[in-house]
Amino acid sequence: WQNKIEADFISSHQPELLISYNYRYIIRPDVISLMSDRIINLHISYLPWNRGAYPNVWSFLKDTPKGVTIHLIDEGLDTGDILYQEKIEFNEAKETLASSYSRLHEKIYNLFIENWEQIKNFKWNRKKQIGSGSINYVKDFERIAHLISDLNWDTPISTLKQKYNKLIEGDKRA
């Protein structure tokens, strides 16, 4: 489903559970209220780090923990209680954004499948996110997108990080 989910859709269909995965819209408060802790998000970051857009990219550029999280959706941006979570280690000299993105999606898919019985029966153990973590918006990515387009998604992450660090150092001097 790629359309915006509206309250009237929820009212007329009365789903038991909503699952957000690569959904590009922020779910509105009226929809969240109607679903009452029955919306989960499959997010390719290790929350509370890298909430928002392009979490894979930022986890490397800002050197934050990497992994995947299944969490409840609340009115914040990726701030809901954590249901399931797993860290992932990467070899940045060999890994690319494309390969790491694929690994993260495979891991979140497997985490979801492994826990589907608990998820569908609402038998999860939720925990609050600890710490402030980080958040990134599309506009943050737009500022550095040229680094990726100058290289490509198959460039080693270590090379991308070198370019990013040079950009940041240049900004500090300006």
Coordinates of N, CA and C in Angstrom, one line a residue:
W1 N 0.9 -1.2 0.0 CA 0.0 0.0 0.0 C 0.9 1.2 0.0
Q2 N 0.8 2.1 -1.0 CA 1.7 3.2 -1.1 C 0.9 4.5 -0.9
N3 N -0.4 4.5 -0.8 CA -1.2 5.7 -0.6 C -1.2 6.1 0.8
K4 N -1.5 7.4 1.0 CA -1.6 7.9 2.4 C -2.7 7.2 3.1
I5 N -2.5 6.8 4.3 CA -3.5 6.1 5.1 C -4.3 7.2 5.8
E6 N -5.6 7.2 5.6 CA -6.5 8.2 6.2 C -7.4 7.6 7.3
A7 N -7.9 8.4 8.2 CA -8.8 7.9 9.2 C -10.0 7.2 8.7
D8 N -10.6 7.7 7.6 CA -11.8 7.1 7.0 C -11.5 5.7 6.5
F9 N -10.3 5.5 6.0 CA -9.9 4.1 5.6 C -9.9 3.2 6.8
I10 N -9.3 3.7 7.9 CA -9.2 2.9 9.1 C -10.6 2.6 9.6
S11 N -11.4 3.6 9.7 CA -12.8 3.4 10.2 C -13.6 2.4 9.3
S12 N -13.5 2.5 8.0 CA -14.3 1.6 7.2 C -13.7 0.2 7.1
H13 N -12.4 0.0 7.2 CA -11.8 -1.3 7.1 C -11.5 -2.0 8.4
Q14 N -11.4 -1.2 9.4 CA -11.1 -1.7 10.8 C -10.0 -2.8 10.9
P15 N -8.8 -2.5 10.4 CA -7.7 -3.5 10.5 C -7.3 -3.8 11.9
E16 N -6.9 -5.0 12.2 CA -6.4 -5.4 13.5 C -5.0 -4.8 13.7
L17 N -4.2 -4.7 12.6 CA -2.8 -4.3 12.8 C -2.4 -3.6 11.5
L18 N -1.7 -2.6 11.6 CA -1.0 -1.9 10.5 C 0.5 -2.1 10.6
I19 N 1.1 -2.5 9.4 CA 2.5 -2.7 9.4 C 3.1 -1.7 8.4
S20 N 4.0 -0.9 8.9 CA 4.7 0.1 8.0 C 6.1 -0.4 7.7
Y21 N 6.4 -0.5 6.4 CA 7.7 -0.9 5.9 C 8.0 -0.2 4.6
N22 N 9.0 0.7 4.7 CA 9.4 1.5 3.6 C 8.2 2.5 3.2
Y23 N 7.4 2.8 4.1 CA 6.2 3.7 3.9 C 6.7 5.1 3.9
R24 N 6.5 5.9 2.9 CA 7.1 7.2 2.8 C 6.3 8.4 3.5
Y25 N 5.2 8.1 4.1 CA 4.4 9.1 4.7 C 4.5 9.0 6.2
I26 N 4.3 10.1 6.9 CA 4.2 10.1 8.4 C 2.7 9.8 8.7
I27 N 2.5 8.8 9.5 CA 1.1 8.5 9.8 C 0.5 9.5 10.7
R28 N -0.6 10.0 10.3 CA -1.3 11.1 11.0 C -1.8 10.7 12.4
P29 N -1.8 11.7 13.4 CA -2.3 11.4 14.7 C -3.7 10.8 14.8
D30 N -4.6 11.2 13.9 CA -5.9 10.7 14.0 C -6.0 9.2 13.7
V31 N -5.1 8.8 12.8 CA -5.0 7.3 12.4 C -4.3 6.6 13.6
I32 N -3.3 7.2 14.2 CA -2.6 6.5 15.3 C -3.6 6.4 16.5
S33 N -4.4 7.4 16.7 CA -5.4 7.3 17.8 C -6.4 6.2 17.5
L34 N -6.9 6.1 16.3 CA -7.8 5.0 16.0 C -7.3 3.6 16.1
M35 N -6.0 3.5 15.9 CA -5.4 2.1 15.9 C -4.8 1.8 17.3
S36 N -4.6 2.7 18.2 CA -4.3 2.5 19.6 C -3.3 1.3 19.8
D37 N -2.0 1.6 19.6 CA -0.9 0.7 19.8 C -1.0 -0.6 18.9
R38 N -1.5 -0.4 17.7 CA -1.6 -1.5 16.8 C -1.0 -1.1 15.4
I39 N -0.1 -0.2 15.4 CA 0.7 0.1 14.2 C 2.2 -0.1 14.5
I40 N 2.8 -1.0 13.7 CA 4.2 -1.2 13.9 C 5.0 -0.7 12.7
N41 N 6.3 -0.4 12.9 CA 7.1 0.0 11.8 C 8.4 -0.9 11.8
L42 N 8.7 -1.3 10.6 CA 10.0 -2.0 10.4 C 11.0 -1.0 9.9
H43 N 12.0 -0.7 10.7 CA 12.9 0.4 10.5 C 14.3 -0.1 10.4
I44 N 15.1 0.3 9.3 CA 16.4 -0.2 9.2 C 17.5 0.6 9.9
S45 N 17.2 0.9 11.1 CA 18.3 1.4 12.0 C 18.1 0.9 13.4
Y46 N 19.2 1.0 14.1 CA 19.2 0.6 15.5 C 18.7 1.8 16.4
L47 N 17.4 1.8 16.6 CA 16.9 3.0 17.3 C 17.4 3.0 18.8
P48 N 17.6 4.2 19.3 CA 17.1 5.5 18.9 C 17.9 6.2 17.9
W49 N 19.0 5.6 17.4 CA 19.8 6.3 16.4 C 19.2 6.2 15.0
N50 N 19.4 7.3 14.3 CA 19.0 7.4 12.9 C 17.5 7.3 12.6
R51 N 16.8 8.0 13.4 CA 15.3 8.1 13.2 C 15.2 8.9 11.9
G52 N 14.1 8.7 11.2 CA 13.8 9.5 10.0 C 14.3 8.9 8.7
A53 N 14.8 9.8 7.8 CA 15.1 9.4 6.4 C 16.6 8.9 6.3
Y54 N 16.8 8.0 5.4 CA 18.1 7.4 5.0 C 18.9 7.0 6.2
P55 N 18.3 6.1 7.1 CA 19.0 5.7 8.3 C 20.3 4.9 8.0
N56 N 20.3 4.2 6.9 CA 21.5 3.4 6.5 C 22.6 4.3 6.3
V57 N 22.4 5.3 5.5 CA 23.5 6.3 5.1 C 24.1 6.9 6.4
W58 N 23.2 7.5 7.2 CA 23.6 8.2 8.4 C 24.3 7.3 9.4
S59 N 23.9 6.1 9.5 CA 24.6 5.2 10.5 C 26.1 5.1 10.2
F60 N 26.4 5.1 9.0 CA 27.9 5.1 8.6 C 28.5 6.5 8.7
L61 N 27.9 7.5 8.1 CA 28.5 8.8 8.1 C 28.7 9.4 9.5
K62 N 27.7 9.1 10.4 CA 27.8 9.6 11.8 C 28.3 8.6 12.8
D63 N 28.7 7.4 12.3 CA 29.3 6.3 13.0 C 28.5 6.0 14.3
T64 N 27.2 5.7 14.0 CA 26.3 5.3 15.1 C 26.0 3.8 15.0
P65 N 25.4 3.2 16.0 CA 25.1 1.8 16.0 C 24.3 1.4 14.7
K66 N 24.5 0.3 14.2 CA 23.8 -0.2 13.0 C 23.0 -1.4 13.3
G67 N 21.8 -1.5 12.7 CA 20.9 -2.6 12.9 C 19.5 -2.3 12.5
V68 N 18.6 -3.1 13.0 CA 17.2 -3.0 12.6 C 16.3 -3.0 13.8
T69 N 15.2 -2.4 13.7 CA 14.2 -2.3 14.8 C 12.8 -2.4 14.3
I70 N 12.0 -3.2 15.0 CA 10.6 -3.2 14.9 C 10.0 -2.5 16.1
H71 N 9.2 -1.4 15.8 CA 8.7 -0.6 16.9 C 7.3 -0.2 16.7
L72 N 6.7 0.2 17.8 CA 5.3 0.8 17.7 C 5.4 2.2 17.1
I73 N 4.4 2.6 16.4 CA 4.3 3.9 15.9 C 3.5 4.8 16.9
D74 N 4.2 5.9 17.3 CA 3.5 6.9 18.1 C 3.5 8.2 17.3
E75 N 3.2 9.3 17.9 CA 3.1 10.6 17.2 C 4.5 11.2 16.9
G76 N 5.5 10.7 17.4 CA 6.9 11.2 17.1 C 7.4 10.5 15.9
L77 N 8.6 10.9 15.4 CA 9.2 10.3 14.2 C 10.1 9.2 14.7
D78 N 9.7 7.9 14.5 CA 10.4 6.7 14.9 C 10.8 6.7 16.4
T79 N 9.9 7.2 17.2 CA 10.1 7.3 18.7 C 9.3 6.3 19.5
G80 N 8.5 5.5 18.9 CA 7.7 4.5 19.6 C 8.5 3.4 20.3
D81 N 7.8 2.7 21.2 CA 8.4 1.7 22.0 C 9.0 0.6 21.0
I82 N 10.1 0.0 21.4 CA 10.8 -1.0 20.7 C 10.2 -2.4 21.0
L83 N 9.9 -3.1 20.0 CA 9.4 -4.5 20.1 C 10.5 -5.5 19.9
Y84 N 11.2 -5.4 18.8 CA 12.3 -6.3 18.5 C 13.4 -5.5 17.9
Q85 N 14.7 -5.9 18.1 CA 15.8 -5.1 17.7 C 17.0 -6.0 17.5
E86 N 17.8 -5.7 16.5 CA 19.1 -6.5 16.4 C 20.2 -5.6 15.8
K87 N 21.3 -5.7 16.4 CA 22.5 -5.0 15.8 C 23.1 -5.8 14.7
I88 N 23.8 -5.1 13.8 CA 24.5 -5.7 12.7 C 25.9 -5.0 12.6
E89 N 26.9 -5.9 12.4 CA 28.3 -5.4 12.2 C 28.6 -5.4 10.7
F90 N 29.3 -4.4 10.2 CA 29.7 -4.2 8.8 C 31.2 -4.0 8.7
N91 N 31.8 -4.5 7.6 CA 33.2 -4.2 7.3 C 33.1 -3.1 6.3
E92 N 33.4 -1.9 6.8 CA 33.2 -0.7 5.9 C 34.2 -0.6 4.8
A93 N 35.3 -1.3 4.8 CA 36.2 -1.3 3.7 C 35.7 -2.2 2.5
K94 N 34.8 -3.1 2.8 CA 34.3 -4.0 1.8 C 32.8 -3.7 1.5
E95 N 32.1 -3.3 2.5 CA 30.7 -3.0 2.3 C 30.4 -1.8 1.6
T96 N 29.3 -1.8 0.8 CA 28.9 -0.6 0.1 C 27.5 -0.2 0.6
L97 N 27.0 1.0 0.3 CA 25.7 1.4 0.7 C 24.7 0.4 0.1
A98 N 24.8 0.0 -1.1 CA 23.9 -0.9 -1.7 C 23.9 -2.3 -1.0
S99 N 25.1 -2.8 -0.7 CA 25.1 -4.1 -0.1 C 24.7 -4.1 1.4
S100 N 25.0 -3.0 2.1 CA 24.5 -2.8 3.5 C 23.0 -2.6 3.5
Y101 N 22.5 -1.9 2.5 CA 21.0 -1.7 2.5 C 20.3 -3.1 2.3
S102 N 20.9 -3.9 1.4 CA 20.3 -5.2 1.2 C 20.4 -6.1 2.4
R103 N 21.5 -6.0 3.1 CA 21.7 -6.8 4.3 C 20.7 -6.3 5.4
L104 N 20.5 -5.0 5.5 CA 19.6 -4.5 6.5 C 18.1 -4.9 6.2
H105 N 17.8 -4.9 4.9 CA 16.4 -5.3 4.6 C 16.2 -6.8 4.8
E106 N 17.2 -7.6 4.5 CA 17.1 -9.0 4.7 C 17.0 -9.3 6.2
K107 N 17.7 -8.5 7.0 CA 17.7 -8.7 8.5 C 16.3 -8.3 9.1
I108 N 15.8 -7.2 8.6 CA 14.5 -6.7 9.2 C 13.4 -7.7 8.7
Y109 N 13.5 -8.2 7.5 CA 12.5 -9.2 7.0 C 12.6 -10.4 7.9
N110 N 13.8 -10.9 8.1 CA 13.9 -12.1 9.0 C 13.5 -11.9 10.4
L111 N 13.8 -10.8 10.9 CA 13.3 -10.4 12.3 C 11.8 -10.4 12.4
F112 N 11.2 -9.9 11.4 CA 9.7 -9.9 11.3 C 9.2 -11.3 11.2
I113 N 9.7 -12.1 10.3 CA 9.2 -13.5 10.1 C 9.4 -14.3 11.4
E114 N 10.6 -14.1 12.0 CA 10.9 -14.9 13.3 C 9.9 -14.6 14.4
N115 N 9.4 -13.4 14.4 CA 8.5 -12.9 15.5 C 7.0 -12.7 15.1
W116 N 6.7 -13.2 13.9 CA 5.3 -13.0 13.3 C 4.3 -13.5 14.3
E117 N 4.4 -14.7 14.8 CA 3.4 -15.3 15.7 C 3.1 -14.4 16.9
Q118 N 4.2 -13.8 17.5 CA 4.0 -12.9 18.6 C 3.4 -11.6 18.1
I119 N 3.8 -11.1 17.0 CA 3.3 -9.8 16.5 C 1.8 -9.9 16.2
K120 N 1.4 -11.0 15.5 CA 0.0 -11.0 15.1 C -0.9 -11.3 16.2
N121 N -0.4 -11.8 17.3 CA -1.1 -12.0 18.5 C -0.9 -11.0 19.6
F122 N -0.2 -9.9 19.2 CA 0.1 -8.8 20.2 C 0.8 -9.3 21.4
K123 N 1.7 -10.2 21.3 CA 2.4 -10.8 22.5 C 3.8 -10.4 22.5
W124 N 4.0 -9.1 22.4 CA 5.4 -8.6 22.4 C 5.7 -8.0 23.8
N125 N 7.0 -7.8 24.0 CA 7.5 -7.1 25.2 C 8.0 -5.8 24.7
R126 N 7.3 -4.7 25.0 CA 7.7 -3.4 24.5 C 8.7 -2.8 25.5
K127 N 9.6 -2.0 25.0 CA 10.5 -1.3 25.9 C 10.7 0.1 25.3
K128 N 10.8 1.1 26.2 CA 11.0 2.5 25.8 C 12.4 2.6 25.2
Q129 N 12.4 3.6 24.3 CA 13.7 3.9 23.7 C 14.5 4.7 24.7
I130 N 15.8 4.4 24.9 CA 16.6 5.0 25.9 C 17.6 5.9 25.2
G131 N 17.7 7.2 25.6 CA 18.6 8.1 25.1 C 18.0 8.9 24.0
S132 N 18.7 10.0 23.6 CA 18.1 10.9 22.6 C 18.4 10.4 21.2
G133 N 19.4 9.6 21.0 CA 19.7 9.1 19.6 C 19.9 10.2 18.6
S134 N 19.4 10.0 17.4 CA 19.6 11.0 16.4 C 18.5 10.9 15.4
I135 N 18.3 12.0 14.7 CA 17.2 12.1 13.7 C 17.7 12.8 12.5
N136 N 17.3 12.3 11.3 CA 17.7 12.9 10.0 C 16.5 13.1 9.1
Y137 N 16.5 14.2 8.4 CA 15.4 14.5 7.5 C 15.9 14.4 6.1
V138 N 14.9 14.3 5.1 CA 15.3 14.3 3.7 C 16.2 15.5 3.4
K139 N 15.9 16.7 3.9 CA 16.7 17.9 3.6 C 18.2 17.7 4.0
D140 N 18.4 16.9 5.1 CA 19.8 16.6 5.5 C 20.5 15.8 4.4
F141 N 19.8 14.8 3.9 CA 20.4 14.0 2.9 C 20.6 14.8 1.6
E142 N 19.7 15.7 1.3 CA 19.8 16.4 0.0 C 21.1 17.2 0.0
R143 N 21.6 17.6 1.2 CA 22.8 18.4 1.3 C 24.1 17.5 1.0
I144 N 24.0 16.2 1.1 CA 25.1 15.4 0.9 C 24.9 14.4 -0.3
A145 N 23.7 14.4 -0.9 CA 23.4 13.5 -2.0 C 24.4 13.5 -3.1
H146 N 25.0 14.7 -3.4 CA 26.0 14.7 -4.5 C 27.2 13.8 -4.2
L147 N 27.5 13.6 -2.9 CA 28.6 12.7 -2.6 C 28.4 11.3 -3.2
I148 N 27.1 10.8 -3.0 CA 26.8 9.5 -3.5 C 26.7 9.5 -5.0
S149 N 26.1 10.5 -5.6 CA 25.9 10.6 -7.1 C 27.3 10.7 -7.7
D150 N 28.2 11.4 -7.1 CA 29.6 11.6 -7.6 C 30.3 10.2 -7.6
L151 N 30.0 9.4 -6.6 CA 30.5 8.1 -6.5 C 29.4 7.2 -7.1
N152 N 28.9 6.3 -6.3 CA 27.7 5.5 -6.6 C 27.4 4.6 -5.4
W153 N 26.2 4.0 -5.5 CA 25.8 3.2 -4.3 C 26.7 2.0 -4.1
D154 N 27.5 1.6 -5.1 CA 28.4 0.5 -4.9 C 29.8 0.9 -4.5
T155 N 30.0 2.1 -4.2 CA 31.3 2.6 -3.7 C 31.5 2.1 -2.2
P156 N 32.7 1.6 -1.9 CA 32.9 1.2 -0.5 C 32.5 2.3 0.5
I157 N 31.9 1.9 1.6 CA 31.5 2.9 2.6 C 32.7 3.7 3.1
S158 N 33.8 3.1 3.3 CA 35.0 3.8 3.7 C 35.3 5.0 2.8
T159 N 35.2 4.8 1.5 CA 35.4 5.9 0.6 C 34.4 7.0 0.7
L160 N 33.1 6.7 0.9 CA 32.1 7.7 1.1 C 32.4 8.5 2.4
K161 N 32.8 7.8 3.4 CA 33.0 8.5 4.7 C 34.2 9.5 4.6
Q162 N 35.2 9.1 3.8 CA 36.3 10.0 3.6 C 35.8 11.3 2.9
K163 N 35.0 11.1 1.9 CA 34.4 12.3 1.1 C 33.6 13.1 2.1
Y164 N 32.7 12.5 2.9 CA 31.9 13.2 3.8 C 32.7 14.0 4.9
N165 N 33.7 13.3 5.4 CA 34.6 14.0 6.4 C 35.3 15.2 5.8
K166 N 35.7 15.2 4.6 CA 36.3 16.3 3.9 C 35.3 17.4 3.8
L167 N 34.0 17.1 3.4 CA 33.0 18.1 3.3 C 32.7 18.7 4.6
I168 N 32.6 18.0 5.7 CA 32.4 18.5 7.0 C 33.5 19.4 7.5
E169 N 34.7 19.0 7.2 CA 35.9 19.8 7.6 C 35.9 21.1 6.8
G170 N 35.5 21.1 5.6 CA 35.4 22.3 4.8 C 34.3 23.3 5.3
D171 N 33.2 22.7 5.8 CA 32.1 23.5 6.4 C 32.6 24.2 7.7
K172 N 33.4 23.5 8.5 CA 33.9 24.0 9.7 C 34.8 25.2 9.5
R173 N 35.5 25.2 8.4 CA 36.5 26.3 8.1 C 35.8 27.5 7.5
A174 N 34.6 27.3 6.9 CA 33.9 28.4 6.2 C 33.3 29.3 7.2

